[in-house]
């Protein structure tokens, strides 16, 4: 083997190598396949030639030369095919046909070459071995040269053309390399093989196959340098890896980082080198994740996983990522590594957060909207159900559609889109116009004072559809602009209130009439009689009397006028009204021409004047009973009826009025107090007789005190025990008295007198007096007291023992006394009517019982209603203090009447009106107000001298107490109106009222005191 | 305190107004019993303020008001009216009356209205509402 042969052989090896690597880039790419085939063809050619040169004999060399022909015959078509494929990726029929044609030609040349040689016709042995001589005389030879030039030349042209027209820099570069190398290849191969021998230079070995290496190298260079062989998945992968924004990390099977892409470096702040061969868990910082994943991937149990976790950057910043791990397996199905693809979730997270925020906002909005809708619905519901009409209108004065349901009831039609003026005065154009003018002004006026000027001109009350409606107006400015002003009109149906008021007024008038009928009974009856006489007889007498009609009418007129005046004094409203009408009628008829009409007489007859009084009188009968009218000089009224009348007066009439009238009515029912005691005179005398004692019958001394007897009934009855005691134990027997040098006949005295507003009843005897020793012994014997107890007792205290239950000094029981119950009953009865007893006893000379009793009368103010409110106020206070403050204020309610009230530190003054006219004064000490503060202002600390807050608290406390007190008054509640409290803070002051009686009551304990008072007007 | 002209056909009303205003520290510089007299007295006496009864013989309060405003658009006239004269009050206000007092007269009511009108700065725009 010589050098030439070796070179050629090595060229063959090189071709195989090139072809193999070309294919290895991407075995499936057609271009690579063509390149591979080309290299194979060249390698074949090279190997054949390599062995041809050192062949042993000519025949062997010839056969090898013939054998090499597929290489150089198929080579050019492959080059052309390659170029075609490269320059025009588009598949087309013409290209396919052309390619096929070229290959056919190549095959034909191969066949010729294989059978009898194509380019050579002889071999000569030269120093380097067998050399072929070109067969330049044979047409086949030239045909091949043409074929060869066509293929190679057109390839070069096509590549240059492609490079020239391509916009890709890479393609231009490739075209340049390719065209240069293929030109060189063509030049050297063609030149050495064909051109030089043609001009007689043939002394060198012809190795075109080696020259072709230029070409192949160019291709190879283009491939390796410029990725000539198009996109391989690897190229793509690399490109993708470097360009994706996701972080890509290749990890080997031991969990160490093999490579990372730019994103990793960019996002995590590491250099490429810093991460190499580091455990992948470095990126995860304390999240031992990969180890587990790797072992699972190793065992083949897991090939893919996807999860969310945090990467840690070099700056220790946490970056949320979506991490996908894919196991890479080699051909032995062993784990080669893991590809980690991490998607930075921060933008997503941000979006998520924003999205969540947006959602939350929209939810909020939705909710708010719902709430608002609900609210407005609720408000509408409230407005619709509140029983008042609400409507609004703006500058156009047309009522808005949103009016409350009640409006429809009031107007009986839909008022919307009409003006309020039209709706209120559908038939009164003038009035409507007047109203519209005011509304227009109110809509346009800027000056609030002017608005105040116009507002009162609006109607406050109006009658629509037989209902009495009260109207209130409110101007609302939505913004500063006056065109957004609107007026709210609130309509309240007060018909019932009016009817009620009228009824009440009617009732009041009737009551006045009834009372006056009683008070001025004589005059009233007289007046009635006169009127009956007039209406039945006199009027007709007058009409039939001589004289002209005018004079008759004048006389009748005078009578009627007088009756009207008289009856109006008695508040007999019905008859007064009828008389008034008649008066007007007569007056009119006298003025007009019709006055002289003869028919006026008939007319007056038809009026049935005699019955005019019936309504009023029957009303009086309702109150007082039919018996009232029975007697002309005296009247008779049931006691119960009188009581009812009194109660009604208290309820219905203003204080001043009933204070004036009530005494008259009361007097009818009241009896002198003394009268009740009279029977005891007879009783004691008889009792003394039975006991063989002698007493003088007593008369009751003192003034007549008119009282409500019923009030004292039980008390007076209980006095029997006192009288019995006196006769039984007090008055001695006749013998004893004679011995004691006393008058034989004992004396019992009874005296009742009025002092201040109380009754003092004194019952005394001139008997033995109370034996204190006996009382003491008895008390010890009863076991209730010890001797020591009694030693400390004063005389009065010992005497008081006789009022205790089961106490008697009688040695034996008698029918008359001695059961020890009697005096206890007296005591309890006395106390029940708020009285008290004092006993004075003088041993040997007698005993005196002094009863201090309230006067059940009070002409000026009725006892019955006034304390009611005070008692209920005090009870409310006690209940409230006990239940809410845990404070017990003394249980005894002791209302006293006085002419002044002593005030505590905080005082609220409230006026009340209605059945009770007057002023309530509630005066508390500061401690108590502070206690109330715990309930009213639970979380507030009130400083030492915060008078203002304490004053407010006083007002609030008073409101609470009074409000609750009224509820206790039952039917009175509706008849009393309470004003707002005026509060003063003061120390040790008092209110004095000279012209009215003040009722006052203090309840207190160690720390707290409250004084409630009532001052009647 | 102000110089005031009282215009009222009722002697009782004039007397009671006179008393109230004098007590309030004002000077009553003239009393008119009808509208014409009120107008004449106004032009002679130039009072700070006029109380003008609405219903008066010869010339009613509104007419007198208009005549007074014609010679002095800034004249301060307070109308005095009965309870059921709302229409008349509106008319007077439209004409340029500054205020009105509804009978029955009460000291504090009269004096506070007089004070209000006297203190009120004249606003040309408001003084004659677009008529």
Coordinates of C-alpha atoms in Angstrom, one line a residue, chain A residues 233-430:
Chain A
X233 CA -35.0 18.4 18.9
X234 CA -31.8 18.9 20.8
X235 CA -31.3 22.3 19.2
X236 CA -34.8 23.1 19.9
X237 CA -34.5 21.9 23.4
X238 CA -31.5 24.0 24.0
X239 CA -33.1 27.0 22.5
X240 CA -36.2 26.4 24.5
X241 CA -34.3 25.8 27.6
X242 CA -32.3 29.0 27.3
X243 CA -35.3 31.1 26.3
X244 CA -38.1 30.0 28.5
X245 CA -39.0 32.2 31.4
X246 CA -39.6 29.2 33.6
X247 CA -36.7 28.1 35.6
X248 CA -35.2 24.8 34.3
X249 CA -32.9 22.8 36.4
X250 CA -31.4 19.5 35.5
X251 CA -30.6 17.4 38.5
X252 CA -28.7 14.2 38.5
X253 CA -29.9 11.0 40.1
X254 CA -28.1 12.0 43.3
X255 CA -29.9 15.3 43.6
X256 CA -27.1 17.6 42.4
X257 CA -27.7 20.3 40.0
X258 CA -26.2 19.6 36.6
X259 CA -27.3 22.6 34.7
X260 CA -29.6 25.6 35.0
X261 CA -31.1 28.0 32.5
X262 CA -30.8 31.7 32.4
X263 CA -34.1 32.2 34.2
X264 CA -32.8 30.4 37.2
X265 CA -29.8 32.7 37.3
X266 CA -31.9 35.7 36.6
X267 CA -34.7 35.0 39.1
X268 CA -32.7 33.5 41.8
X269 CA -29.7 35.7 41.5
X270 CA -27.1 32.9 41.2
X271 CA -24.3 32.6 38.7
X272 CA -24.3 29.5 36.5
X273 CA -21.2 28.2 38.3
X274 CA -22.5 28.8 41.8
X275 CA -25.2 26.3 41.3
X276 CA -23.3 23.6 39.5
X277 CA -22.9 20.5 41.6
X278 CA -24.9 21.9 44.4
X279 CA -27.7 19.9 46.0
X280 CA -30.9 21.0 44.4
X281 CA -32.4 21.3 47.9
X282 CA -30.2 24.4 48.3
X283 CA -32.8 26.2 46.3
X284 CA -35.6 25.0 48.5
X285 CA -34.0 25.9 51.8
X286 CA -35.0 23.5 54.5
X287 CA -37.6 21.9 52.4
X288 CA -36.2 18.4 52.1
X289 CA -38.2 17.6 49.1
X290 CA -36.0 16.2 46.4
X291 CA -34.6 13.4 48.5
X292 CA -38.0 11.8 48.8
X293 CA -39.0 12.5 45.2
X294 CA -35.7 11.1 44.0
X295 CA -36.0 7.9 46.0
X296 CA -39.5 7.5 44.7
X297 CA -38.4 8.2 41.2
X298 CA -35.5 5.7 41.6
X299 CA -37.9 3.0 42.6
X300 CA -39.9 3.8 39.5
X301 CA -43.0 4.6 41.5
X302 CA -43.1 8.2 40.3
X303 CA -42.2 9.7 37.0
X304 CA -43.9 13.1 37.2
X305 CA -44.9 15.3 40.0
X306 CA -46.2 18.8 40.2
X307 CA -46.5 20.8 43.3
X308 CA -46.4 24.3 44.7
X309 CA -43.5 25.3 47.0
X310 CA -41.2 28.2 47.7
X311 CA -37.7 28.7 46.1
X312 CA -35.3 30.7 48.0
X313 CA -33.2 33.1 46.1
X314 CA -29.6 34.0 46.9
X315 CA -30.9 37.1 48.7
X316 CA -33.1 34.7 50.8
X317 CA -36.2 36.0 49.2
X318 CA -39.0 33.5 49.0
X319 CA -40.4 32.9 45.6
X320 CA -43.5 30.8 45.2
X321 CA -43.2 28.4 42.3
X322 CA -45.2 25.8 40.6
X323 CA -42.6 23.0 40.3
X324 CA -42.8 20.1 37.8
X325 CA -40.4 17.3 38.2
X326 CA -39.9 14.8 35.4
X327 CA -37.7 11.8 35.8
X328 CA -35.2 11.2 33.0
X329 CA -34.5 7.6 32.4
X330 CA -31.7 6.2 30.4
X331 CA -31.9 3.2 28.1
X332 CA -31.5 0.8 31.0
X333 CA -34.6 2.4 32.5
X334 CA -32.5 3.7 35.3
X335 CA -32.9 7.2 36.6
X336 CA -30.5 9.5 34.9
X337 CA -31.7 12.7 36.4
X338 CA -34.6 14.9 37.0
X339 CA -35.7 17.9 35.1
X340 CA -37.2 20.5 37.3
X341 CA -39.3 23.2 35.7
X342 CA -40.3 25.9 38.1
X343 CA -42.8 28.5 37.2
X344 CA -42.5 31.7 39.1
X345 CA -45.9 32.1 40.7
X346 CA -45.4 35.6 41.9
X347 CA -47.2 37.2 39.0
X348 CA -49.9 34.6 39.3
X349 CA -50.1 35.1 43.0
X350 CA -50.3 38.8 42.5
X351 CA -53.0 38.3 40.0
X352 CA -54.7 35.9 42.4
X353 CA -54.5 38.4 45.2
X354 CA -55.8 41.1 42.9
X355 CA -58.5 38.9 41.7
X356 CA -59.5 37.9 45.2
X357 CA -59.5 41.6 46.1
X358 CA -61.6 42.4 43.1
X359 CA -63.9 39.5 44.0
X360 CA -64.1 40.7 47.6
X361 CA -64.9 44.2 46.5
X362 CA -67.5 43.1 44.1
X363 CA -68.9 40.8 46.8
X364 CA -68.9 43.8 49.2
X365 CA -70.6 45.9 46.6
X366 CA -73.1 43.2 46.0
X367 CA -73.7 42.9 49.7
X368 CA -73.8 46.6 50.3
X369 CA -76.2 46.8 47.5
X370 CA -78.3 44.1 49.0
X371 CA -78.2 45.8 52.3
X372 CA -79.1 49.1 50.8
X373 CA -81.9 47.5 48.9
X374 CA -83.0 45.8 52.0
X375 CA -82.7 49.1 53.9
X376 CA -84.7 51.0 51.4
X377 CA -87.2 48.2 51.3
X378 CA -87.3 48.2 55.1
X379 CA -87.6 52.0 55.2
X380 CA -90.4 51.7 52.7
X381 CA -92.0 49.0 54.8
X382 CA -91.7 51.1 57.8
X383 CA -93.1 54.1 56.0
X384 CA -95.9 52.0 54.6
X385 CA -96.8 50.6 58.0
X386 CA -96.2 53.5 60.3
X387 CA -99.7 54.8 59.7
X388 CA -98.6 58.1 58.4
X389 CA -98.5 59.3 54.9
X390 CA -95.1 60.3 53.5
X391 CA -94.7 62.0 50.1
X392 CA -92.0 64.0 48.5
X393 CA -91.9 66.4 45.6
X394 CA -89.2 68.5 44.0
X395 CA -89.0 71.8 42.2
X396 CA -91.6 70.7 39.7
X397 CA -94.0 70.3 42.6
X398 CA -95.2 67.0 41.2
X399 CA -95.5 64.3 43.9
X400 CA -92.9 61.6 43.4
X401 CA -93.9 58.0 42.7
X402 CA -92.4 56.9 46.0
X403 CA -95.0 57.9 48.4
X404 CA -96.0 55.7 51.4
X405 CA -99.0 53.4 51.3
X406 CA -101.0 55.5 53.7
X407 CA -101.1 58.4 51.3
X408 CA -103.3 56.4 49.0
X409 CA -105.6 55.7 51.9
X410 CA -105.8 59.4 52.8
X411 CA -106.3 60.6 49.2
X412 CA -108.2 57.5 48.1
X413 CA -106.3 57.7 44.9
X414 CA -102.7 57.7 43.6
X415 CA -101.3 61.2 44.3
X416 CA -98.2 60.7 42.2
X417 CA -97.4 63.2 39.4
X418 CA -99.9 65.7 40.7
X419 CA -99.1 68.7 42.8
X420 CA -99.8 68.4 46.5
X421 CA -101.9 71.6 46.2
X422 CA -104.2 69.9 43.6
X423 CA -104.4 66.8 45.7
X424 CA -105.2 68.7 48.9
X425 CA -107.7 71.1 47.3
X426 CA -109.2 69.3 44.3
X427 CA -112.2 71.6 44.3
X428 CA -110.7 74.9 45.6
X429 CA -108.7 76.4 42.8
X430 CA -107.8 79.6 44.8

